């Protein structure tokens, strides 16, 4: 793999790849939006209202608000992850769309940057929808502050898009992605404070949690929902950027080994 | 148009392409023949800069590859072995989307689409989905897609594999039009009739190196006797014992069939006349005979 590891050569040529994915998505936009958004929305509202009634304030806020802030990060993560796992894998391995693109004057760097930026776009969409619910239900502290959630959501999409592309690069089939969900995504959801505060965890797991990308995402998103300035912003931003960039670079090397050996 | 020197590609210990030299002139249709695993597809991938060679140099349309592969690919259209049309798009949308990968403005692609659809015989299918197309239509669309940016040179990797005779003839007609329009074509195939029909010049590859090179007719003349009589039937083994040595210039028994290669077919036919229990086919020798002679009859998979 090290032979294939090098600094990505980024160019604007990624745009036609992004555009290709956008045009396909546009054809099925309504069912796609419903499919992407119904699930997190149902969890958020069902648990938020149902479970929230039974609970006192959590971390100093109503449970629905607590959960809404977690769901912004969680659904954005999922949107990007699903996109670069199942959809990118279809395009790369099943439909061979990437092969067709690589016969044109495009590089793998362009193709994967197009996929990554598309995953960011899907994350933005997903995050905006949850944000709309937060606005609609008045779950926020300061409206202007919530607008900062939009760049956060893009950053979370970049982070998990990059990480997911690594899985895409090494996967022999769709079934393989289940490992990623059961071994990485689901534990992370439970460790990073989506459904309950990290402070409920034993100290050891709290230590683990601090290193996980979803924690950075939630530590940025939750204060912004409540209406306070997040602590340690540079650390969280750098963390998300680092995970996403490392993911993209490693994924590029692994995919180069897979397709261009 | 294409110049290759000492091209070598290894995967671990296996040498897939070994020291290949190729020259293709502008306007020429050049065939790359060989059994499965001979290195044809790997050679095409190397020429496109999709994989790095272990040794050797490539110059494609005057541009060094892989160093400036992106630039070189601007001048090349590729028809891959496996169809990879975009199933989410219609026929027209496939062409439009593909043109964008070459940096073409939307209007320029749109202006070119009717011509491409006409060329592919798909004018009435512009809005059809890919799943509705037959195998032959998909291939023609893939060919049209490869022409979207009006390339100087076209790479075709087994363009008619899996097609029925009607569909193959349509593809050949399309390729002849391109050849007469002055396009340079590099074609891989394992159909000898295809190579004989289309290629001005060809090389036969085996185990990654060239075993023969030349125009199809010249290859047949240099490597093989002009006629073949294939003899089979119950009496073939006794006939082989009694006559093959004397009337055939060279003979080979494959399964139940005797291949009798000869400079004097009349003599062979005379010896076959009125022998009970024998059937035979007399035909001029072709590229396939050369191919089998040079690469052997063992299955490659």
Coordinates of C-alpha atoms in Angstrom, one line a residue:
Chain A
X1 CA 0.0 0.0 0.0
X2 CA 2.8 2.4 0.8
X3 CA 3.9 2.3 -2.8
X4 CA 0.5 3.9 -3.7
X5 CA 0.5 6.4 -0.8
X6 CA 1.1 9.9 -2.0
X7 CA -0.2 13.4 -1.7
X8 CA -3.5 13.7 -3.5
X9 CA -3.5 15.8 -6.6
X10 CA -6.6 17.9 -6.3
X11 CA -8.2 19.6 -9.3
X12 CA -11.5 21.1 -10.3
X13 CA -12.0 18.1 -12.5
X14 CA -13.9 16.5 -9.7
X15 CA -16.9 18.6 -10.5
X16 CA -18.3 16.5 -13.4
X17 CA -18.2 13.5 -11.0
X18 CA -20.1 15.4 -8.3
X19 CA -22.5 16.5 -11.0
X20 CA -23.1 13.0 -12.3
X21 CA -24.1 11.9 -8.8
X22 CA -26.3 15.0 -8.4
X23 CA -28.1 14.3 -11.7
X24 CA -28.9 10.7 -10.8
X25 CA -30.0 11.8 -7.3
X26 CA -32.3 14.5 -8.8
X27 CA -34.3 11.8 -10.6
X28 CA -35.2 10.1 -7.4
X29 CA -34.9 13.1 -5.1
X30 CA -38.3 12.8 -3.3
X31 CA -38.0 9.1 -2.3
X32 CA -34.4 9.6 -1.5
X33 CA -35.0 12.5 0.8
X34 CA -37.8 10.6 2.5
X35 CA -35.7 7.5 2.9
X36 CA -32.7 9.4 4.2
X37 CA -34.6 11.5 6.6
X38 CA -37.6 9.5 7.9
X39 CA -35.5 7.2 10.0
X40 CA -33.5 9.8 12.1
X41 CA -36.6 11.9 12.4
X42 CA -38.7 9.1 13.7
X43 CA -36.1 8.1 16.3
X44 CA -35.6 11.7 17.3
X45 CA -39.3 12.5 17.7
X46 CA -40.4 9.1 19.0
X47 CA -37.6 8.8 21.6
X48 CA -37.6 12.5 22.3
X49 CA -41.3 12.8 23.1
X50 CA -41.9 9.2 24.4
X51 CA -38.7 8.8 26.5
X52 CA -38.3 12.5 27.1
X53 CA -41.6 12.7 29.1
X54 CA -40.2 10.2 31.6
X55 CA -36.9 12.0 32.0
X56 CA -35.9 15.1 33.9
X57 CA -33.6 17.6 32.1
X58 CA -30.6 15.9 30.6
X59 CA -27.3 17.8 30.7
X60 CA -29.3 20.9 31.6
X61 CA -31.8 20.8 28.7
X62 CA -35.0 18.9 27.8
X63 CA -34.3 15.5 26.5
X64 CA -35.8 16.3 23.1
X65 CA -33.4 19.1 22.7
X66 CA -30.5 17.0 23.8
X67 CA -31.5 14.3 21.4
X68 CA -32.1 16.7 18.5
X69 CA -28.6 18.0 18.8
X70 CA -27.2 14.5 18.8
X71 CA -29.4 13.6 15.9
X72 CA -27.9 16.4 13.8
X73 CA -24.5 14.8 14.1
X74 CA -25.7 11.2 13.9
X75 CA -27.9 11.6 10.8
X76 CA -25.2 13.6 9.0
X77 CA -22.7 10.9 9.8
X78 CA -25.1 8.2 8.5
X79 CA -25.9 10.2 5.3
X80 CA -22.2 10.4 4.4
X81 CA -21.4 6.9 5.4
X82 CA -24.2 5.3 3.5
X83 CA -23.3 7.3 0.4
X84 CA -19.7 6.3 0.3
X85 CA -20.3 2.8 1.3
X86 CA -23.3 1.4 -0.6
X87 CA -23.6 4.0 -3.4
X88 CA -20.0 4.6 -4.1
X89 CA -19.4 0.8 -4.1
X90 CA -22.2 0.4 -6.6
X91 CA -20.5 2.9 -8.9
X92 CA -17.0 1.6 -8.4
X93 CA -17.5 -2.2 -8.3
X94 CA -20.9 -3.1 -9.6
X95 CA -21.7 -0.6 -12.4
X96 CA -18.0 0.1 -13.2
X97 CA -18.9 3.7 -13.5
X98 CA -15.5 4.7 -12.1
X99 CA -13.7 2.6 -14.8
X100 CA -15.6 4.5 -17.5
X101 CA -14.7 7.8 -15.9
X102 CA -11.0 6.8 -15.6
X103 CA -10.8 6.2 -19.3
X104 CA -11.5 9.9 -19.8
X105 CA -8.9 12.5 -18.7
X106 CA -9.8 12.0 -15.1
X107 CA -7.7 10.7 -12.2
X108 CA -8.7 8.5 -9.3
X109 CA -8.0 11.6 -7.1
X110 CA -10.7 13.5 -9.1
X111 CA -13.2 10.6 -8.9
X112 CA -12.8 10.1 -5.2
X113 CA -12.9 13.8 -4.5
X114 CA -16.1 13.9 -6.5
X115 CA -17.5 11.1 -4.3
X116 CA -16.4 12.8 -1.1
X117 CA -17.9 16.2 -2.0
X118 CA -21.1 14.4 -3.0
X119 CA -21.2 12.7 0.4
X120 CA -20.7 16.1 2.0
X121 CA -23.7 17.4 -0.1
X122 CA -25.8 14.5 1.1
X123 CA -24.8 15.2 4.7
X124 CA -25.7 18.9 4.3
X125 CA -29.1 17.9 3.0
X126 CA -29.7 15.5 5.9
X127 CA -28.4 18.0 8.5
X128 CA -30.5 20.8 7.1
X129 CA -33.6 18.7 7.4
X130 CA -33.0 18.0 11.0
X131 CA -32.2 21.6 11.5
X132 CA -35.5 22.5 10.0
X133 CA -37.2 20.3 12.5
X134 CA -35.2 22.0 15.3
X135 CA -36.3 25.4 14.0
X136 CA -39.9 24.3 13.5
X137 CA -40.2 22.9 17.0
X138 CA -38.3 25.8 18.6
X139 CA -35.7 23.5 20.1
X140 CA -32.9 26.1 19.8
X141 CA -31.6 28.7 22.2
X142 CA -30.4 31.3 19.6
X143 CA -31.5 31.1 16.0
X144 CA -28.4 32.9 14.6
X145 CA -26.1 30.5 16.5
X146 CA -27.9 27.5 14.9
X147 CA -26.7 28.7 11.5
X148 CA -23.2 27.7 12.5
X149 CA -24.5 24.1 12.5
X150 CA -24.5 24.2 8.7
X151 CA -20.7 24.3 8.3
X152 CA -20.4 21.8 11.2
X153 CA -22.6 19.4 9.3
X154 CA -20.5 19.8 6.1
X155 CA -17.4 19.0 8.2
X156 CA -19.0 15.9 9.7
X157 CA -19.9 14.8 6.2
X158 CA -16.3 15.3 5.1
X159 CA -15.0 13.3 8.1
X160 CA -17.2 10.3 7.7
X161 CA -17.1 10.5 3.9
X162 CA -13.3 10.1 4.0
X163 CA -13.5 7.3 6.6
X164 CA -16.2 5.5 4.7
X165 CA -14.1 5.6 1.5
X166 CA -11.5 3.5 3.2
X167 CA -14.1 0.8 3.8
X168 CA -15.3 1.1 0.2
X169 CA -11.7 0.6 -1.0
X170 CA -11.2 -2.7 0.9
X171 CA -14.7 -4.2 0.6
X172 CA -15.2 -7.4 -1.5
X173 CA -19.0 -7.0 -1.4
X174 CA -21.9 -5.1 0.1
X175 CA -22.1 -7.6 3.0
X176 CA -18.7 -6.4 4.2
X177 CA -20.1 -3.0 5.2
X178 CA -22.2 -4.6 8.0
X179 CA -18.9 -5.1 9.9
X180 CA -18.3 -1.4 9.7
X181 CA -21.7 -0.6 11.0
X182 CA -21.7 -3.2 13.8
X183 CA -18.0 -2.7 14.8
X184 CA -17.5 1.0 14.3
X185 CA -20.6 3.1 13.7
X186 CA -23.0 1.6 16.2
X187 CA -20.5 1.5 19.1
X188 CA -19.6 5.1 18.3
X189 CA -23.2 6.2 18.4
X190 CA -23.4 4.7 21.9
X191 CA -20.1 6.1 23.1
X192 CA -20.3 9.7 21.7
X193 CA -23.3 11.1 23.5
X194 CA -26.1 10.9 20.8
X195 CA -28.7 9.3 23.1
X196 CA -27.2 10.0 26.6
X197 CA -24.4 12.2 28.0
X198 CA -20.8 10.8 27.8
X199 CA -20.5 11.5 31.5
X200 CA -22.7 8.4 32.1
X201 CA -20.0 6.2 30.8
X202 CA -17.3 4.5 32.9
X203 CA -14.1 6.7 32.9
X204 CA -12.2 4.4 30.6
X205 CA -14.9 4.6 27.9
X206 CA -15.1 8.3 28.4
X207 CA -11.4 8.4 27.6
X208 CA -12.0 6.4 24.4
X209 CA -15.0 8.6 23.5
X210 CA -12.8 11.7 23.6
X211 CA -10.8 10.4 20.6
X212 CA -13.8 9.5 18.4
X213 CA -14.8 11.7 15.5
X214 CA -18.5 11.6 16.4
X215 CA -17.7 13.1 19.8
X216 CA -16.0 16.1 18.1
X217 CA -19.1 16.5 15.9
X218 CA -21.5 16.4 18.9
X219 CA -19.3 18.7 21.0
X220 CA -19.7 21.3 18.3
X221 CA -23.3 20.7 17.4
X222 CA -25.0 20.5 20.8
X223 CA -23.9 23.9 22.2
X224 CA -24.8 25.5 18.9
X225 CA -28.4 24.1 19.3
X226 CA -28.6 25.2 22.9
X227 CA -27.2 28.6 22.0
X228 CA -23.8 28.7 23.6
X229 CA -20.3 28.9 22.0
X230 CA -18.7 25.4 21.9
X231 CA -15.6 24.7 24.0
X232 CA -12.3 24.0 22.2
X233 CA -13.5 24.7 18.7
X234 CA -10.1 24.4 17.0
X235 CA -9.6 20.9 18.5
X236 CA -12.9 19.6 17.3
X237 CA -12.6 21.2 13.8
X238 CA -9.0 19.9 13.5
X239 CA -10.1 16.4 14.7
X240 CA -12.9 16.2 12.1
X241 CA -10.6 17.5 9.4
X242 CA -7.8 15.1 10.3
X243 CA -10.0 12.0 10.3
X244 CA -11.6 13.0 7.0
X245 CA -8.3 13.9 5.3
X246 CA -6.5 10.8 6.6
X247 CA -9.4 8.7 5.4
X248 CA -9.3 10.2 1.9
X249 CA -5.6 9.8 1.5
X250 CA -5.5 6.2 2.7
X251 CA -8.7 5.4 0.7
X252 CA -7.0 6.8 -2.4
X253 CA -3.9 4.6 -1.9
X254 CA -6.0 1.5 -1.2
X255 CA -8.3 2.2 -4.2
X256 CA -5.3 2.9 -6.4
X257 CA -4.0 -0.6 -5.4
X258 CA -7.4 -2.1 -6.2
X259 CA -8.2 -0.5 -9.5
X260 CA -4.9 0.8 -11.0
X261 CA -2.4 -1.9 -10.1
Chain B
X1 CA 0.5 7.9 -33.5
X2 CA 1.5 5.3 -31.0
X3 CA 5.1 4.3 -30.2
X4 CA 6.0 1.7 -27.5
X5 CA 9.5 0.6 -26.6
X6 CA 10.4 -2.3 -24.3
X7 CA 7.1 -2.1 -22.4
X8 CA 7.2 -4.5 -19.4
X9 CA 4.7 -5.1 -16.6
X10 CA 5.0 -7.6 -13.8
X11 CA 2.5 -8.7 -11.1
X12 CA 4.7 -10.2 -8.5
X13 CA 6.8 -12.8 -10.2
X14 CA 4.4 -13.1 -13.2
X15 CA 5.6 -11.1 -16.2
X16 CA 2.4 -10.1 -18.0
X17 CA 3.9 -7.9 -20.7
X18 CA 7.5 -8.5 -21.6
X19 CA 9.5 -6.0 -23.6
X20 CA 6.8 -5.0 -26.0
X21 CA 7.7 -2.8 -29.0
X22 CA 4.8 -1.4 -31.0
X23 CA 4.3 1.3 -33.6
X24 CA 1.0 2.4 -35.0
X25 CA 0.8 5.0 -37.7
X26 CA -1.9 7.6 -38.1
X27 CA -5.0 6.3 -39.8
X28 CA -4.0 2.7 -39.3
X29 CA -6.2 0.0 -37.8
X30 CA -3.9 -2.1 -35.6
X31 CA -4.9 -5.4 -34.1
X32 CA -3.7 -6.8 -30.9
X33 CA -4.4 -10.5 -30.9
X34 CA -3.8 -13.2 -28.4
X35 CA -5.4 -15.9 -26.3
X36 CA -6.9 -15.1 -22.9
X37 CA -4.2 -14.0 -20.5
X38 CA -1.8 -13.0 -23.3
X39 CA -1.6 -9.5 -21.9
X40 CA -3.8 -7.6 -24.4
X41 CA -6.0 -5.8 -21.8
X42 CA -3.0 -5.1 -19.6
X43 CA -1.2 -3.5 -22.6
X44 CA -4.2 -1.3 -23.3
X45 CA -4.3 -0.2 -19.6
X46 CA -0.6 0.6 -19.8
X47 CA -1.1 2.6 -23.0
X48 CA -3.8 4.7 -21.3
X49 CA -1.7 5.3 -18.2
X50 CA -4.1 3.4 -16.0
X51 CA -1.3 1.3 -14.6
X52 CA 2.4 2.1 -14.4
X53 CA 4.9 0.0 -16.4
X54 CA 7.9 -1.7 -14.7
X55 CA 10.0 -0.7 -17.7
X56 CA 9.8 0.8 -21.1
X57 CA 8.4 3.9 -22.7
X58 CA 5.1 4.9 -24.3
X59 CA 4.3 7.8 -26.5
X60 CA 0.6 8.2 -27.4
X61 CA -0.3 11.0 -29.9
X62 CA 3.1 12.5 -29.2
X63 CA 2.6 12.6 -25.4
X64 CA 4.6 10.5 -23.0
X65 CA 2.6 8.1 -20.9
X66 CA 2.2 7.6 -17.9
X67 CA 3.9 11.0 -17.2
X68 CA 1.3 13.0 -19.0
X69 CA -1.5 10.4 -19.2
X70 CA -4.3 12.8 -18.5
X71 CA -3.4 14.9 -21.6
X72 CA -2.9 11.8 -23.7
X73 CA -6.4 10.5 -22.7
X74 CA -7.9 13.7 -24.1
X75 CA -7.0 12.3 -27.5
X76 CA -8.2 8.8 -27.0
X77 CA -11.6 7.2 -27.0
X78 CA -12.0 3.9 -25.2
X79 CA -14.5 1.1 -25.7
X80 CA -13.9 -1.3 -22.8
X81 CA -14.4 -5.0 -22.8
X82 CA -17.2 -4.9 -20.2
X83 CA -20.0 -2.4 -20.8
X84 CA -20.0 0.3 -18.2
X85 CA -22.7 2.6 -19.4
X86 CA -24.4 4.5 -16.7
X87 CA -27.6 2.5 -15.9
X88 CA -29.1 5.5 -14.1
X89 CA -29.1 7.6 -17.3
X90 CA -30.9 7.5 -20.6
X91 CA -29.0 7.1 -23.9
X92 CA -28.7 10.8 -24.4
X93 CA -27.8 11.5 -20.8
X94 CA -25.0 8.9 -21.0
X95 CA -23.4 10.9 -23.8
X96 CA -24.0 14.2 -22.1
X97 CA -22.5 13.0 -18.9
X98 CA -19.5 11.4 -20.5
X99 CA -18.7 14.6 -22.5
X100 CA -18.4 16.5 -19.3
X101 CA -15.5 14.2 -18.1
X102 CA -13.6 15.7 -21.0
X103 CA -14.3 19.2 -19.9
X104 CA -16.6 19.9 -22.8
X105 CA -19.2 22.6 -22.3
X106 CA -22.8 21.4 -22.3
X107 CA -23.7 23.2 -25.5
X108 CA -20.8 21.6 -27.4
X109 CA -21.8 18.1 -26.2
X110 CA -25.5 18.7 -27.0
X111 CA -24.5 19.8 -30.5
X112 CA -22.6 16.6 -31.0
X113 CA -25.2 14.2 -29.7
X114 CA -27.5 13.9 -32.8
X115 CA -24.5 12.9 -34.9
X116 CA -23.3 10.3 -32.4
X117 CA -26.8 8.9 -32.1
X118 CA -27.1 8.6 -35.9
X119 CA -23.7 7.0 -36.1
X120 CA -24.7 4.4 -33.5
X121 CA -28.1 3.8 -35.1
X122 CA -29.8 4.9 -31.9
X123 CA -31.5 8.1 -33.1
X124 CA -34.9 6.7 -32.1
X125 CA -33.6 5.5 -28.7
X126 CA -32.3 8.8 -27.4
X127 CA -34.5 8.8 -24.4
X128 CA -34.5 5.0 -23.8
X129 CA -33.1 3.7 -20.5
X130 CA -29.9 1.5 -20.7
X131 CA -31.8 -1.5 -19.4
X132 CA -34.1 -1.4 -22.5
X133 CA -31.2 -1.7 -24.9
X134 CA -30.1 -4.9 -26.5
X135 CA -26.5 -6.1 -26.2
X136 CA -25.6 -4.7 -29.7
X137 CA -27.2 -1.4 -28.9
X138 CA -25.2 -1.1 -25.7
X139 CA -22.0 -1.7 -27.6
X140 CA -22.9 0.8 -30.2
X141 CA -23.7 3.4 -27.6
X142 CA -20.4 2.6 -25.8
X143 CA -18.7 3.2 -29.2
X144 CA -20.5 6.5 -29.7
X145 CA -19.6 7.5 -26.1
X146 CA -15.9 6.9 -26.9
X147 CA -16.3 9.4 -29.8
X148 CA -18.0 12.1 -27.8
X149 CA -14.8 14.3 -27.7
X150 CA -13.9 13.5 -31.3
X151 CA -10.7 11.6 -30.4
X152 CA -7.8 11.0 -32.9
X153 CA -7.3 7.5 -31.8
X154 CA -9.7 4.8 -30.6
X155 CA -8.9 1.8 -28.3
X156 CA -11.3 -1.1 -28.5
X157 CA -11.0 -4.0 -26.2
X158 CA -12.8 -7.0 -27.7
X159 CA -15.6 -4.8 -29.2
X160 CA -17.8 -7.6 -30.4
X161 CA -17.4 -10.3 -27.8
X162 CA -20.8 -11.6 -26.9
X163 CA -22.7 -10.1 -29.8
X164 CA -24.8 -11.9 -32.4
X165 CA -23.6 -11.9 -36.1
X166 CA -26.0 -9.0 -37.1
X167 CA -24.8 -6.9 -34.2
X168 CA -21.1 -7.7 -35.0
X169 CA -21.6 -6.6 -38.6
X170 CA -23.1 -3.4 -37.5
X171 CA -20.1 -2.6 -35.2
X172 CA -17.7 -3.5 -38.1
X173 CA -19.5 -1.1 -40.4
X174 CA -19.2 1.6 -37.8
X175 CA -15.5 0.9 -37.4
X176 CA -15.0 1.0 -41.2
X177 CA -16.6 4.4 -41.3
X178 CA -14.2 5.6 -38.7
X179 CA -11.2 4.1 -40.5
X180 CA -12.2 5.8 -43.7
X181 CA -12.7 9.0 -41.8
X182 CA -9.0 8.8 -40.9
X183 CA -9.2 7.7 -37.2
X184 CA -6.5 5.5 -35.8
X185 CA -7.8 2.3 -34.2
X186 CA -6.1 -0.1 -31.8
X187 CA -8.2 -3.2 -31.5
X188 CA -7.8 -6.2 -29.3
X189 CA -9.7 -9.3 -30.2
X190 CA -9.6 -13.0 -30.2
X191 CA -11.9 -13.3 -33.2
X192 CA -9.6 -13.9 -36.1
X193 CA -12.2 -13.0 -38.7
X194 CA -12.6 -9.7 -37.0
X195 CA -8.9 -9.0 -37.2
X196 CA -8.7 -10.2 -40.7
X197 CA -11.6 -7.9 -41.8
X198 CA -10.5 -4.8 -40.0
X199 CA -6.8 -4.7 -39.2
X200 CA -4.3 -3.3 -41.6
X201 CA -1.6 -4.7 -39.4
X202 CA -1.5 -6.8 -36.3
X203 CA 0.6 -8.5 -33.7
X204 CA -0.1 -11.8 -32.1
X205 CA 0.7 -11.8 -28.4
X206 CA 1.4 -14.8 -26.3
X207 CA 2.6 -14.8 -22.7
X208 CA 3.2 -11.1 -23.0
X209 CA 5.4 -11.0 -26.0
X210 CA 4.9 -10.7 -29.7
X211 CA 5.1 -14.0 -31.6
X212 CA 4.2 -12.7 -35.0
X213 CA 3.6 -9.3 -36.7
X214 CA 2.4 -8.1 -40.0
X215 CA -0.6 -7.6 -42.3
X216 CA -3.2 -10.4 -42.0
X217 CA -2.7 -11.8 -45.5
X218 CA 1.1 -11.6 -45.2
X219 CA 1.0 -13.5 -41.9
X220 CA -1.1 -16.2 -43.4
X221 CA 1.3 -16.5 -46.4
X222 CA 4.5 -16.5 -44.2
X223 CA 3.4 -18.8 -41.5
X224 CA 1.1 -21.3 -43.0
X225 CA 0.3 -23.4 -46.1
X226 CA -2.4 -21.9 -48.3
X227 CA -5.1 -24.5 -47.9
X228 CA -6.5 -26.7 -45.1
X229 CA -8.5 -29.9 -45.4
X230 CA -10.2 -30.9 -42.1
X231 CA -10.9 -34.6 -42.2
X232 CA -13.1 -36.4 -39.8
X233 CA -15.4 -39.5 -39.6
X234 CA -14.9 -43.2 -38.7
X235 CA -12.1 -43.9 -41.1
X236 CA -9.9 -40.9 -40.2
X237 CA -7.3 -42.7 -38.2
X238 CA -6.6 -45.3 -40.9
X239 CA -6.6 -42.6 -43.5
X240 CA -4.2 -40.5 -41.4
X241 CA -1.8 -43.5 -41.1
X242 CA -1.9 -44.3 -44.8
X243 CA -2.0 -40.9 -46.5
X244 CA -1.5 -38.0 -44.3
X245 CA 2.3 -38.3 -44.3
X246 CA 2.5 -38.3 -48.1
X247 CA -0.2 -35.8 -49.2
X248 CA -0.2 -33.2 -46.4
X249 CA 2.6 -30.7 -46.1
X250 CA 1.9 -30.6 -42.4
X251 CA -0.8 -32.3 -40.4
X252 CA -2.2 -32.3 -36.9
X253 CA -4.8 -34.4 -35.2
X254 CA -7.0 -32.7 -32.7
X255 CA -9.5 -35.0 -31.0
X256 CA -11.3 -36.8 -33.8
X257 CA -10.3 -34.4 -36.5
X258 CA -7.2 -34.3 -38.8
X259 CA -6.1 -30.9 -39.9
X260 CA -4.2 -31.4 -43.2
X261 CA -2.3 -28.2 -44.2
X262 CA -1.2 -28.3 -47.8
X263 CA 0.3 -26.5 -50.7
X264 CA -1.6 -28.8 -53.1
X265 CA -5.2 -29.2 -52.1
X266 CA -6.1 -31.2 -55.2
X267 CA -3.7 -33.9 -54.3
X268 CA -5.3 -34.2 -50.8
X269 CA -8.8 -34.2 -52.2
X270 CA -7.8 -36.9 -54.7
X271 CA -6.6 -39.1 -51.9
X272 CA -9.9 -38.5 -50.0
X273 CA -12.1 -39.2 -53.0
X274 CA -14.4 -42.2 -52.6
X275 CA -13.1 -43.3 -49.2
X276 CA -16.0 -44.6 -47.2
X277 CA -16.7 -43.2 -43.7
X278 CA -14.8 -40.0 -44.2
X279 CA -16.1 -36.4 -44.3
X280 CA -14.0 -33.4 -45.0
X281 CA -14.0 -29.6 -45.3
X282 CA -11.7 -27.9 -47.7
X283 CA -11.0 -24.2 -47.1
X284 CA -8.3 -21.6 -47.6
X285 CA -6.2 -21.2 -44.5
X286 CA -6.9 -18.2 -42.4
X287 CA -5.6 -16.2 -39.5
X288 CA -7.1 -18.6 -37.0
X289 CA -4.8 -21.3 -38.4
X290 CA -1.8 -19.0 -37.9
X291 CA -3.0 -18.1 -34.5
X292 CA -3.4 -21.8 -33.4
X293 CA -0.1 -22.8 -34.9
X294 CA 1.7 -20.0 -33.1
X295 CA -0.1 -20.1 -29.7
X296 CA -1.0 -23.7 -29.6
X297 CA -4.3 -25.4 -29.0
X298 CA -4.2 -25.6 -25.2
X299 CA -7.1 -23.9 -23.4
X300 CA -6.1 -20.6 -21.7
X301 CA -8.1 -19.5 -18.7

